[in-house]
PDB file of C-alpha atoms and ligand atoms in Angstrom:
ATOM      1  CA  MET A  22     -19.952 -48.575  -0.616  1.00 86.00           C
ATOM      2  CA  ASN A  23     -19.440 -47.647  -4.275  1.00 96.00           C
ATOM      3  CA  LEU A  24     -16.357 -45.813  -5.455  1.00 98.00           C
ATOM      4  CA  GLU A  25     -17.880 -42.305  -5.559  1.00 98.00           C
ATOM      5  CA  MET A  26     -19.227 -42.635  -1.977  1.00 98.00           C
ATOM      6  CA  GLN A  27     -15.889 -43.913  -0.730  1.00 98.00           C
ATOM      7  CA  PHE A  28     -14.061 -40.972  -2.460  1.00 98.00           C
ATOM      8  CA  LYS A  29     -16.438 -38.509  -0.918  1.00 98.00           C
ATOM      9  CA  LYS A  30     -15.959 -40.098   2.524  1.00 98.00           C
ATOM     10  CA  THR A  31     -12.248 -39.882   2.326  1.00 98.00           C
ATOM     11  CA  LEU A  32     -12.351 -36.184   1.227  1.00 98.00           C
ATOM     12  CA  LYS A  33     -14.495 -35.525   4.254  1.00 98.00           C
ATOM     13  CA  GLU A  34     -12.086 -37.531   6.521  1.00 97.00           C
ATOM     14  CA  ILE A  35      -9.150 -35.360   5.322  1.00 97.00           C
ATOM     15  CA  ARG A  36     -11.287 -32.171   5.560  1.00 97.00           C
ATOM     16  CA  LEU A  37     -10.617 -31.079   1.975  1.00 98.00           C
ATOM     17  CA  SER A  38     -11.932 -27.631   1.439  1.00 98.00           C
ATOM     18  CA  LYS A  39     -13.444 -26.057  -1.677  1.00 98.00           C
ATOM     19  CA  LYS A  40     -10.995 -23.194  -0.923  1.00 98.00           C
ATOM     20  CA  ASP A  41      -8.094 -25.620  -1.382  1.00 98.00           C
ATOM     21  CA  LYS A  42      -6.161 -25.007  -4.606  1.00 98.00           C
ATOM     22  CA  ILE A  43      -5.335 -28.594  -5.740  1.00 98.00           C
ATOM     23  CA  LEU A  44      -2.717 -29.672  -8.220  1.00 98.00           C
ATOM     24  CA  VAL A  45      -3.590 -33.159  -9.456  1.00 98.00           C
ATOM     25  CA  ALA A  46      -0.435 -35.173 -10.535  1.00 98.00           C
ATOM     26  CA  MET A  47      -1.546 -36.852 -13.711  1.00 98.00           C
ATOM     27  CA  SER A  48       0.411 -39.750 -15.156  1.00 97.00           C
ATOM     28  CA  GLY A  49      -1.865 -40.744 -17.960  1.00 98.00           C
ATOM     29  CA  GLY A  50      -2.917 -43.811 -15.980  1.00 98.00           C
ATOM     30  CA  LYS A  51      -6.424 -44.636 -14.712  1.00 98.00           C
ATOM     31  CA  ASP A  52      -5.856 -43.753 -11.020  1.00 98.00           C
ATOM     32  CA  SER A  53      -4.809 -40.193 -11.522  1.00 98.00           C
ATOM     33  CA  ALA A  54      -7.530 -39.812 -14.286  1.00 98.00           C
ATOM     34  CA  VAL A  55     -10.284 -40.920 -11.953  1.00 98.00           C
ATOM     35  CA  THR A  56      -8.885 -38.600  -9.195  1.00 98.00           C
ATOM     36  CA  ALA A  57      -8.974 -35.612 -11.438  1.00 98.00           C
ATOM     37  CA  TYR A  58     -12.370 -36.574 -12.903  1.00 98.00           C
ATOM     38  CA  LEU A  59     -13.994 -36.918  -9.430  1.00 98.00           C
ATOM     39  CA  LEU A  60     -12.460 -33.875  -7.852  1.00 98.00           C
ATOM     40  CA  HIS A  61     -13.684 -31.881 -10.864  1.00 98.00           C
ATOM     41  CA  LYS A  62     -17.162 -33.613 -10.693  1.00 98.00           C
ATOM     42  CA  PHE A  63     -17.486 -32.710  -6.877  1.00 98.00           C
ATOM     43  CA  GLY A  64     -16.634 -29.066  -7.650  1.00 98.00           C
ATOM     44  CA  TYR A  65     -13.124 -28.751  -6.250  1.00 98.00           C
ATOM     45  CA  ASP A  66     -10.688 -26.118  -7.479  1.00 98.00           C
ATOM     46  CA  ILE A  67      -8.126 -28.271  -9.414  1.00 98.00           C
ATOM     47  CA  GLU A  68      -5.529 -28.034 -12.145  1.00 98.00           C
ATOM     48  CA  GLY A  69      -3.408 -30.759 -13.563  1.00 98.00           C
ATOM     49  CA  VAL A  70       0.282 -31.278 -13.838  1.00 98.00           C
ATOM     50  CA  HIS A  71       1.990 -33.897 -16.000  1.00 98.00           C
ATOM     51  CA  ILE A  72       5.647 -34.700 -15.893  1.00 97.00           C
ATOM     52  CA  ASP A  73       6.667 -35.647 -19.356  1.00 96.00           C
ATOM     53  CA  LEU A  74       9.348 -38.216 -18.791  1.00 93.00           C
ATOM     54  CA  LYS A  75      10.319 -38.361 -22.462  1.00 90.00           C
ATOM     55  CA  MET A  76      10.202 -42.136 -22.719  1.00 89.00           C
ATOM     56  CA  GLY A  77       9.191 -42.439 -26.368  1.00 91.00           C
ATOM     57  CA  LYS A  78       5.781 -43.802 -27.450  1.00 94.00           C
ATOM     58  CA  TYR A  79       4.610 -44.455 -23.811  1.00 94.00           C
ATOM     59  CA  SER A  80       5.134 -40.814 -22.787  1.00 95.00           C
ATOM     60  CA  LYS A  81       3.346 -39.556 -25.902  1.00 97.00           C
ATOM     61  CA  ASP A  82       0.376 -41.842 -25.311  1.00 97.00           C
ATOM     62  CA  CYS A  83       0.220 -40.681 -21.681  1.00 98.00           C
ATOM     63  CA  TYR A  84       0.354 -36.996 -22.637  1.00 98.00           C
ATOM     64  CA  ASN A  85      -2.323 -37.393 -25.265  1.00 98.00           C
ATOM     65  CA  ALA A  86      -4.656 -39.213 -22.885  1.00 98.00           C
ATOM     66  CA  ILE A  87      -4.305 -36.424 -20.325  1.00 98.00           C
ATOM     67  CA  LYS A  88      -4.691 -33.683 -22.835  1.00 98.00           C
ATOM     68  CA  THR A  89      -7.950 -35.170 -23.969  1.00 98.00           C
ATOM     69  CA  LEU A  90      -9.257 -35.603 -20.439  1.00 98.00           C
ATOM     70  CA  CYS A  91      -8.299 -32.042 -19.395  1.00 98.00           C
ATOM     71  CA  GLU A  92      -9.720 -30.477 -22.637  1.00 98.00           C
ATOM     72  CA  ASN A  93     -13.037 -32.448 -22.172  1.00 98.00           C
ATOM     73  CA  LEU A  94     -13.459 -31.347 -18.571  1.00 98.00           C
ATOM     74  CA  GLY A  95     -11.957 -27.860 -19.022  1.00 98.00           C
ATOM     75  CA  ILE A  96      -9.086 -28.545 -16.582  1.00 98.00           C
ATOM     76  CA  ASN A  97      -5.983 -26.339 -16.862  1.00 98.00           C
ATOM     77  CA  LEU A  98      -2.964 -28.569 -17.531  1.00 98.00           C
ATOM     78  CA  HIS A  99       0.744 -27.781 -16.666  1.00 98.00           C
ATOM     79  CA  VAL A 100       3.308 -29.851 -18.400  1.00 97.00           C
ATOM     80  CA  TYR A 101       6.782 -30.187 -17.038  1.00 96.00           C
ATOM     81  CA  ASP A 102       9.319 -31.398 -19.625  1.00 93.00           C
ATOM     82  CA  VAL A 103      11.935 -33.443 -17.730  1.00 91.00           C
ATOM     83  CA  LYS A 104      14.388 -33.048 -20.538  1.00 89.00           C
ATOM     84  CA  LYS A 105      14.127 -29.252 -20.685  1.00 86.00           C
ATOM     85  CA  GLU A 106      14.056 -28.748 -17.031  1.00 83.00           C
ATOM     86  CA  MET A 107      16.598 -31.362 -15.768  1.00 85.00           C
ATOM     87  CA  GLY A 108      18.604 -31.662 -18.924  1.00 86.00           C
ATOM     88  CA  SER A 109      17.991 -35.355 -19.747  1.00 85.00           C
ATOM     89  CA  SER A 110      15.164 -37.832 -20.283  1.00 85.00           C
ATOM     90  CA  MET A 111      14.175 -40.065 -17.393  1.00 87.00           C
ATOM     91  CA  CYS A 112      15.827 -43.067 -19.138  1.00 83.00           C
ATOM     92  CA  TYR A 113      19.262 -41.247 -19.214  1.00 85.00           C
ATOM     93  CA  ILE A 114      18.894 -39.932 -15.607  1.00 87.00           C
ATOM     94  CA  ARG A 115      18.087 -43.478 -14.502  1.00 84.00           C
ATOM     95  CA  SER A 116      21.063 -45.050 -16.188  1.00 86.00           C
ATOM     96  CA  ALA A 117      23.490 -42.438 -14.938  1.00 87.00           C
ATOM     97  CA  VAL A 118      22.209 -42.867 -11.356  1.00 88.00           C
ATOM     98  CA  GLN A 119      22.333 -46.644 -11.670  1.00 84.00           C
ATOM     99  CA  SER A 120      25.901 -46.737 -12.919  1.00 84.00           C
ATOM    100  CA  LYS A 121      26.890 -44.498 -10.043  1.00 82.00           C
ATOM    101  CA  HIS A 122      25.112 -46.728  -7.483  1.00 79.00           C
ATOM    102  CA  LYS A 123      26.214 -49.939  -9.182  1.00 77.00           C
ATOM    103  CA  GLY A 124      22.607 -50.808 -10.089  1.00 71.00           C
ATOM    104  CA  LYS A 125      21.481 -51.127  -6.432  1.00 76.00           C
ATOM    105  CA  ILE A 126      18.744 -48.597  -6.876  1.00 79.00           C
ATOM    106  CA  LYS A 127      15.790 -49.833  -8.975  1.00 77.00           C
ATOM    107  CA  ASN A 128      14.223 -47.812 -11.824  1.00 75.00           C
ATOM    108  CA  CYS A 129      10.926 -47.108 -10.039  1.00 81.00           C
ATOM    109  CA  ALA A 130      12.664 -45.829  -6.949  1.00 84.00           C
ATOM    110  CA  ILE A 131      14.734 -43.395  -8.846  1.00 87.00           C
ATOM    111  CA  CYS A 132      11.777 -42.125 -10.851  1.00 89.00           C
ATOM    112  CA  GLY A 133       9.615 -41.913  -7.808  1.00 91.00           C
ATOM    113  CA  VAL A 134      12.095 -39.715  -5.885  1.00 92.00           C
ATOM    114  CA  ILE A 135      12.524 -37.340  -8.838  1.00 93.00           C
ATOM    115  CA  LYS A 136       8.758 -37.098  -9.519  1.00 95.00           C
ATOM    116  CA  LYS A 137       8.091 -36.218  -5.870  1.00 95.00           C
ATOM    117  CA  TRP A 138      10.797 -33.573  -5.832  1.00 95.00           C
ATOM    118  CA  ILE A 139       9.441 -32.017  -8.987  1.00 96.00           C
ATOM    119  CA  LEU A 140       5.868 -32.082  -7.836  1.00 97.00           C
ATOM    120  CA  ASN A 141       6.570 -30.301  -4.529  1.00 97.00           C
ATOM    121  CA  LYS A 142       8.611 -27.622  -6.254  1.00 96.00           C
ATOM    122  CA  VAL A 143       6.049 -26.998  -9.045  1.00 97.00           C
ATOM    123  CA  ALA A 144       3.083 -26.955  -6.687  1.00 98.00           C
ATOM    124  CA  ARG A 145       4.855 -24.459  -4.374  1.00 98.00           C
ATOM    125  CA  LYS A 146       5.879 -22.205  -7.246  1.00 97.00           C
ATOM    126  CA  LEU A 147       2.319 -22.235  -8.598  1.00 97.00           C
ATOM    127  CA  ARG A 148       0.877 -21.548  -5.114  1.00 97.00           C
ATOM    128  CA  PHE A 149      -1.164 -24.728  -4.688  1.00 98.00           C
ATOM    129  CA  SER A 150      -2.216 -25.762  -1.239  1.00 97.00           C
ATOM    130  CA  LYS A 151      -2.468 -29.577  -1.943  1.00 98.00           C
ATOM    131  CA  ILE A 152      -0.993 -32.104  -4.334  1.00 98.00           C
ATOM    132  CA  ALA A 153      -3.339 -35.008  -5.270  1.00 98.00           C
ATOM    133  CA  THR A 154      -2.071 -38.156  -6.505  1.00 98.00           C
ATOM    134  CA  GLY A 155      -3.870 -41.321  -7.771  1.00 98.00           C
ATOM    135  CA  HIS A 156      -2.466 -43.860  -5.305  1.00 98.00           C
ATOM    136  CA  ASN A 157      -5.080 -46.497  -4.644  1.00 98.00           C
ATOM    137  CA  LEU A 158      -5.470 -49.144  -1.851  1.00 98.00           C
ATOM    138  CA  ASP A 159      -3.347 -51.735  -3.628  1.00 97.00           C
ATOM    139  CA  ASP A 160      -0.444 -49.329  -3.912  1.00 96.00           C
ATOM    140  CA  GLU A 161      -0.687 -48.429  -0.231  1.00 96.00           C
ATOM    141  CA  VAL A 162      -0.916 -52.063   0.912  1.00 97.00           C
ATOM    142  CA  GLN A 163       2.137 -52.846  -1.182  1.00 95.00           C
ATOM    143  CA  THR A 164       4.015 -49.828   0.490  1.00 93.00           C
ATOM    144  CA  ILE A 165       3.130 -51.097   3.907  1.00 93.00           C
ATOM    145  CA  LEU A 166       4.408 -54.533   3.143  1.00 94.00           C
ATOM    146  CA  ILE A 167       7.562 -53.245   1.422  1.00 92.00           C
ATOM    147  CA  ASN A 168       8.324 -51.219   4.664  1.00 90.00           C
ATOM    148  CA  ILE A 169       7.683 -54.186   6.801  1.00 90.00           C
ATOM    149  CA  PHE A 170       9.755 -56.599   4.632  1.00 91.00           C
ATOM    150  CA  LYS A 171      12.558 -54.144   4.396  1.00 86.00           C
ATOM    151  CA  GLY A 172      12.554 -53.449   8.189  1.00 74.00           C
ATOM    152  CA  SER A 173      11.546 -49.886   8.146  1.00 77.00           C
ATOM    153  CA  ILE A 174       7.822 -49.491   9.087  1.00 79.00           C
ATOM    154  CA  ASP A 175       8.772 -45.963  10.446  1.00 78.00           C
ATOM    155  CA  LEU A 176       8.624 -44.959   6.820  1.00 75.00           C
ATOM    156  CA  SER A 177       4.921 -45.521   6.865  1.00 78.00           C
ATOM    157  CA  ALA A 178       4.470 -42.991   9.675  1.00 76.00           C
ATOM    158  CA  THR A 179       3.534 -40.219   7.151  1.00 77.00           C
ATOM    159  CA  SER A 180       1.252 -42.466   5.009  1.00 82.00           C
ATOM    160  CA  GLY A 181      -2.468 -41.994   4.888  1.00 92.00           C
ATOM    161  CA  PRO A 182      -4.937 -40.299   2.626  1.00 97.00           C
ATOM    162  CA  ILE A 183      -3.280 -36.919   3.758  1.00 96.00           C
ATOM    163  CA  THR A 184       0.462 -36.643   4.659  1.00 92.00           C
ATOM    164  CA  LYS A 185       0.668 -36.554   8.401  1.00 84.00           C
ATOM    165  CA  ASN A 186       3.319 -35.321  10.844  1.00 80.00           C
ATOM    166  CA  ILE A 187       5.004 -33.012   8.311  1.00 85.00           C
ATOM    167  CA  LYS A 188       4.482 -29.325   8.915  1.00 85.00           C
ATOM    168  CA  ASP A 189       6.761 -27.083   6.903  1.00 91.00           C
ATOM    169  CA  LYS A 190       6.033 -24.009   4.810  1.00 92.00           C
ATOM    170  CA  LYS A 191       7.939 -25.424   1.860  1.00 96.00           C
ATOM    171  CA  PHE A 192       6.376 -28.875   1.961  1.00 96.00           C
ATOM    172  CA  ILE A 193       3.123 -29.085   0.043  1.00 97.00           C
ATOM    173  CA  THR A 194       0.558 -31.420   1.692  1.00 96.00           C
ATOM    174  CA  ARG A 195      -0.188 -34.467  -0.408  1.00 97.00           C
ATOM    175  CA  ILE A 196      -3.603 -36.091  -0.593  1.00 98.00           C
ATOM    176  CA  LYS A 197      -4.643 -39.496  -1.995  1.00 98.00           C
ATOM    177  CA  PRO A 198      -8.364 -39.508  -2.451  1.00 98.00           C
ATOM    178  CA  LEU A 199      -8.397 -43.174  -3.756  1.00 98.00           C
ATOM    179  CA  PHE A 200      -6.461 -44.358  -0.714  1.00 98.00           C
ATOM    180  CA  TYR A 201      -9.285 -46.841   0.407  1.00 98.00           C
ATOM    181  CA  VAL A 202     -10.297 -47.851  -3.195  1.00 98.00           C
ATOM    182  CA  LEU A 203      -9.091 -51.243  -4.620  1.00 98.00           C
ATOM    183  CA  GLU A 204      -7.326 -51.025  -7.869  1.00 97.00           C
ATOM    184  CA  ASP A 205      -9.857 -53.292  -9.696  1.00 97.00           C
ATOM    185  CA  ASP A 206     -12.597 -50.895  -8.679  1.00 98.00           C
ATOM    186  CA  VAL A 207     -10.623 -47.900 -10.086  1.00 98.00           C
ATOM    187  CA  ARG A 208     -10.031 -49.788 -13.332  1.00 98.00           C
ATOM    188  CA  ASN A 209     -13.719 -50.656 -13.758  1.00 98.00           C
ATOM    189  CA  TYR A 210     -14.786 -47.192 -12.983  1.00 98.00           C
ATOM    190  CA  ALA A 211     -12.432 -45.728 -15.589  1.00 98.00           C
ATOM    191  CA  LYS A 212     -13.679 -48.149 -18.148  1.00 98.00           C
ATOM    192  CA  LYS A 213     -17.436 -47.517 -17.210  1.00 98.00           C
ATOM    193  CA  LYS A 214     -16.841 -43.671 -17.560  1.00 98.00           C
ATOM    194  CA  LYS A 215     -14.869 -44.251 -20.805  1.00 98.00           C
ATOM    195  CA  LEU A 216     -12.072 -42.047 -19.524  1.00 98.00           C
ATOM    196  CA  PRO A 217      -9.102 -41.562 -21.924  1.00 98.00           C
ATOM    197  CA  VAL A 218      -6.432 -43.582 -20.142  1.00 98.00           C
ATOM    198  CA  VAL A 219      -3.330 -45.546 -20.916  1.00 97.00           C
ATOM    199  CA  PHE A 220      -3.708 -49.027 -19.212  1.00 95.00           C
ATOM    200  CA  ASP A 221      -0.273 -50.288 -20.128  1.00 91.00           C
ATOM    201  CA  LYS A 222       2.297 -50.341 -17.438  1.00 87.00           C
ATOM    202  CA  CYS A 223       5.377 -48.101 -17.590  1.00 86.00           C
ATOM    203  CA  PRO A 224       7.933 -49.917 -19.920  1.00 84.00           C
ATOM    204  CA  CYS A 225      10.671 -49.203 -17.387  1.00 82.00           C
ATOM    205  CA  ALA A 226       8.959 -50.759 -14.414  1.00 79.00           C
ATOM    206  CA  ILE A 227      10.697 -54.026 -14.858  1.00 76.00           C
ATOM    207  CA  ASP A 228      12.886 -54.736 -11.907  1.00 67.00           C
ATOM    208  CA  SER A 229      11.236 -53.215  -8.847  1.00 75.00           C
ATOM    209  CA  TYR A 230      10.750 -54.889  -5.506  1.00 85.00           C
ATOM    210  CA  ARG A 231       7.268 -53.392  -5.645  1.00 88.00           C
ATOM    211  CA  ILE A 232       6.417 -55.703  -8.652  1.00 89.00           C
ATOM    212  CA  GLN A 233       7.453 -58.719  -6.564  1.00 91.00           C
ATOM    213  CA  VAL A 234       5.182 -57.585  -3.737  1.00 94.00           C
ATOM    214  CA  ARG A 235       2.430 -56.864  -6.189  1.00 93.00           C
ATOM    215  CA  ASN A 236       2.661 -60.370  -7.598  1.00 93.00           C
ATOM    216  CA  PHE A 237       2.732 -61.774  -4.119  1.00 93.00           C
ATOM    217  CA  LEU A 238      -0.529 -59.858  -3.319  1.00 96.00           C
ATOM    218  CA  GLU A 239      -2.221 -60.863  -6.546  1.00 94.00           C
ATOM    219  CA  LYS A 240      -3.983 -63.845  -4.991  1.00 93.00           C
ATOM    220  CA  VAL A 241      -4.990 -62.057  -1.914  1.00 97.00           C
ATOM    221  CA  PRO A 242      -8.834 -61.102  -2.099  1.00 97.00           C
ATOM    222  CA  GLY A 243      -9.722 -57.492  -1.974  1.00 97.00           C
ATOM    223  CA  LYS A 244     -11.412 -57.876   1.398  1.00 97.00           C
ATOM    224  CA  GLU A 245      -8.131 -59.098   2.895  1.00 97.00           C
ATOM    225  CA  LYS A 246      -6.240 -56.138   1.414  1.00 97.00           C
ATOM    226  CA  GLN A 247      -8.792 -53.899   3.068  1.00 97.00           C
ATOM    227  CA  ASN A 248      -8.082 -55.837   6.344  1.00 97.00           C
ATOM    228  CA  ILE A 249      -4.348 -55.225   6.009  1.00 95.00           C
ATOM    229  CA  MET A 250      -5.042 -51.502   5.848  1.00 95.00           C
ATOM    230  CA  LYS A 251      -7.595 -51.528   8.718  1.00 94.00           C
ATOM    231  CA  ASN A 252      -5.086 -53.395  10.890  1.00 93.00           C
ATOM    232  CA  PHE A 253      -2.177 -51.145   9.962  1.00 91.00           C
ATOM    233  CA  GLU A 254      -4.330 -48.099  10.823  1.00 90.00           C
ATOM    234  CA  LYS A 255      -4.961 -49.618  14.301  1.00 90.00           C
ATOM    235  CA  LEU A 256      -1.218 -49.927  14.801  1.00 86.00           C
ATOM    236  CA  SER A 257      -0.029 -46.673  13.163  1.00 82.00           C
ATOM    237  CA  PRO A 258      -0.724 -44.361  16.191  1.00 80.00           C
ATOM    238  CA  LYS A 259       2.152 -46.202  17.816  1.00 80.00           C
ATOM    239  CA  ILE A 260       4.576 -45.175  15.137  1.00 76.00           C
ATOM    240  CA  LYS A 261       3.179 -41.737  14.534  1.00 62.00           C
ATOM    241  CA  LYS A 262       4.732 -40.198  17.659  1.00 63.00           C
ATOM    242  CA  LYS A 263       5.951 -36.735  16.689  1.00 70.00           C
ATOM    243  CA  ASN A 264       6.152 -34.268  13.894  1.00 76.00           C
ATOM    244  CA  ILE A 265       8.966 -35.102  11.481  1.00 78.00           C
ATOM    245  CA  GLU A 266      11.595 -32.242  11.678  1.00 83.00           C
ATOM    246  CA  MET A 267      12.335 -30.961   8.110  1.00 90.00           C
ATOM    247  CA  ASN A 268      15.614 -29.433   7.013  1.00 94.00           C
ATOM    248  CA  TYR A 269      16.320 -27.728   3.735  1.00 97.00           C
ATOM    249  CA  CYS A 270      18.525 -29.601   1.353  1.00 97.00           C
ATOM    250  CA  GLU A 271      22.031 -28.036   1.249  1.00 96.00           C
ATOM    251  CA  VAL A 272      22.196 -28.530  -2.471  1.00 95.00           C
ATOM    252  CA  CYS A 273      18.757 -27.469  -3.807  1.00 94.00           C
ATOM    253  CA  GLY A 274      17.021 -25.907  -0.803  1.00 96.00           C
ATOM    254  CA  GLU A 275      13.870 -28.209  -1.047  1.00 96.00           C
ATOM    255  CA  PRO A 276      12.525 -29.686   2.213  1.00 96.00           C
ATOM    256  CA  SER A 277      14.383 -32.871   3.247  1.00 95.00           C
ATOM    257  CA  ARG A 278      14.527 -35.262   6.150  1.00 89.00           C
ATOM    258  CA  GLY A 279      18.375 -35.236   5.976  1.00 92.00           C
ATOM    259  CA  LYS A 280      21.037 -32.596   5.115  1.00 95.00           C
ATOM    260  CA  ILE A 281      20.757 -33.432   1.483  1.00 96.00           C
ATOM    261  CA  CYS A 282      17.515 -34.551  -0.106  1.00 96.00           C
ATOM    262  CA  LYS A 283      17.002 -37.920  -1.755  1.00 93.00           C
ATOM    263  CA  LYS A 284      16.864 -36.447  -5.220  1.00 93.00           C
ATOM    264  CA  CYS A 285      20.253 -34.609  -4.841  1.00 93.00           C
ATOM    265  CA  GLU A 286      21.779 -37.629  -3.192  1.00 91.00           C
ATOM    266  CA  LEU A 287      20.818 -39.653  -6.273  1.00 89.00           C
ATOM    267  CA  MET A 288      21.749 -37.014  -8.793  1.00 85.00           C
ATOM    268  CA  GLN A 289      25.264 -36.130  -7.416  1.00 79.00           C
ATOM    269  CA  ILE A 290      26.847 -38.176 -10.154  1.00 53.00           C
TER     270      ILE A 290
HETATM  271  P1  AMP B 318       3.170 -44.353  -9.812  1.00 64.32           P
HETATM  272  O1  AMP B 318       4.272 -44.189  -8.832  1.00 64.32           O
HETATM  273  O2  AMP B 318       3.656 -44.455 -11.190  1.00 64.32           O
HETATM  274  O3  AMP B 318       2.349 -45.509  -9.366  1.00 64.32           O
HETATM  275  O4  AMP B 318       2.270 -43.098  -9.736  1.00 64.32           O
HETATM  276  C1  AMP B 318       1.665 -42.787  -8.468  1.00 64.32           C
HETATM  277  C2  AMP B 318       0.947 -41.388  -8.811  1.00 64.32           C
HETATM  278  O5  AMP B 318       1.926 -40.403  -9.066  1.00 64.32           O
HETATM  279  C3  AMP B 318       0.026 -41.295  -9.922  1.00 64.32           C
HETATM  280  O6  AMP B 318      -1.302 -41.770  -9.587  1.00 64.32           O
HETATM  281  C4  AMP B 318       0.111 -39.935 -10.225  1.00 64.32           C
HETATM  282  O7  AMP B 318      -0.880 -39.143  -9.386  1.00 64.32           O
HETATM  283  C5  AMP B 318       1.502 -39.499  -9.965  1.00 64.32           C
HETATM  284  N1  AMP B 318       2.350 -39.562 -11.132  1.00 64.32           N
HETATM  285  C6  AMP B 318       2.998 -40.657 -11.610  1.00 64.32           C
HETATM  286  N2  AMP B 318       3.734 -40.391 -12.743  1.00 64.32           N
HETATM  287  C7  AMP B 318       3.407 -39.043 -13.040  1.00 64.32           C
HETATM  288  C8  AMP B 318       3.808 -38.193 -14.114  1.00 64.32           C
HETATM  289  N3  AMP B 318       4.624 -38.585 -15.063  1.00 64.32           N
HETATM  290  N4  AMP B 318       3.382 -36.960 -14.042  1.00 64.32           N
HETATM  291  C9  AMP B 318       2.645 -36.483 -13.003  1.00 64.32           C
HETATM  292  N5  AMP B 318       2.136 -37.301 -11.906  1.00 64.32           N
HETATM  293  C10 AMP B 318       2.577 -38.599 -12.000  1.00 64.32           C
HETATM  294 ZN1   ZN B 319      18.171 -31.446  -2.875  1.00 64.32          ZN
END
C-alpha cells in the first residue's frame, strides 16, 4: 500500500470527519509537513501551529520552512513564541529543570512534556476538535519498546492513531495520521513532493534514551517494525481496560493524570 492510501485508511479507521477542526502541530520536520500536506490535499479543515522554541538558527530554519509550506498551501498558521509566553527559551527552561532534577530528566523528555501542554491549551483556546501530530511508525515502535524496557507498558494504553481511553472536556483528542507509515517512506514522500522541510535533527536531541532505542532499531527491517506494531495491537486490548480518570492540575488547571501535571511538576523550580 502506498503512503497516501495508508494515510487515508488510517483517517477512515479513526473516523476523522470533514467537520472536525484540526490543528496540525508543525515542527518544521518532514513528518508534520507531510501530515499537513495530505490533510489539506484530502480536503480536511486544518490550521497549523508552530511552537517557536527560540533555539537559534535551527528554530529559524524550521519556522521558515513551515511558513513557506503554509503560504504555498494557503494554511492559516499560528505561532506560539515560547520565550514570550513562558518567559524563557527552551534551552533555558531545560537547563533550569535539569539542574533542579540533577540531570536525571533528558532534554527530549522535558521538551516533549512542555510541547504537549502548550498544544492542548492552544487547541482548546482556539476551539479545535483535534490536534494532529506527525508521529510515524518508527516513533511509535520506539515508544512501545521504551515503555517495555522501562517497565511501564501501561503508558502505551492510550497510544494509537487516535488517543484512546481519555474522555475529558479540557483534553483535545490527538491524532497521528502517519501512525502506520515507516519513517523512510515519509522521508521519500517529502522529497518526492519537494516539501520545504528541515531534515536536520534537533540540536538538543543528544542524550535521550529514545536515541539509544532508535539506534538499536536501525538494523531492524521495516517489515519487522510493522510486525512489532501488529503484535502490540493484538496485546493492547489487555492493557486498555478502562477510561483514564483525568484530574485538573492544582497549579495550572490543565488536564492531568495526577494532582499536578507533568509540566508543572517539572517547572516548579
Ligand atoms: P518530536 O517529538 O520532535 O519527534 O515531534 C513529534 C511531533 O510533535 C511532530 O511531528 C509535530 O507534529 C509535533 N511537534 C514537534 N515539535 C513541534 C514544534 N516546535 N511546534 C509544533 N509542533 C511540534
Ligand atoms: Zn499544571
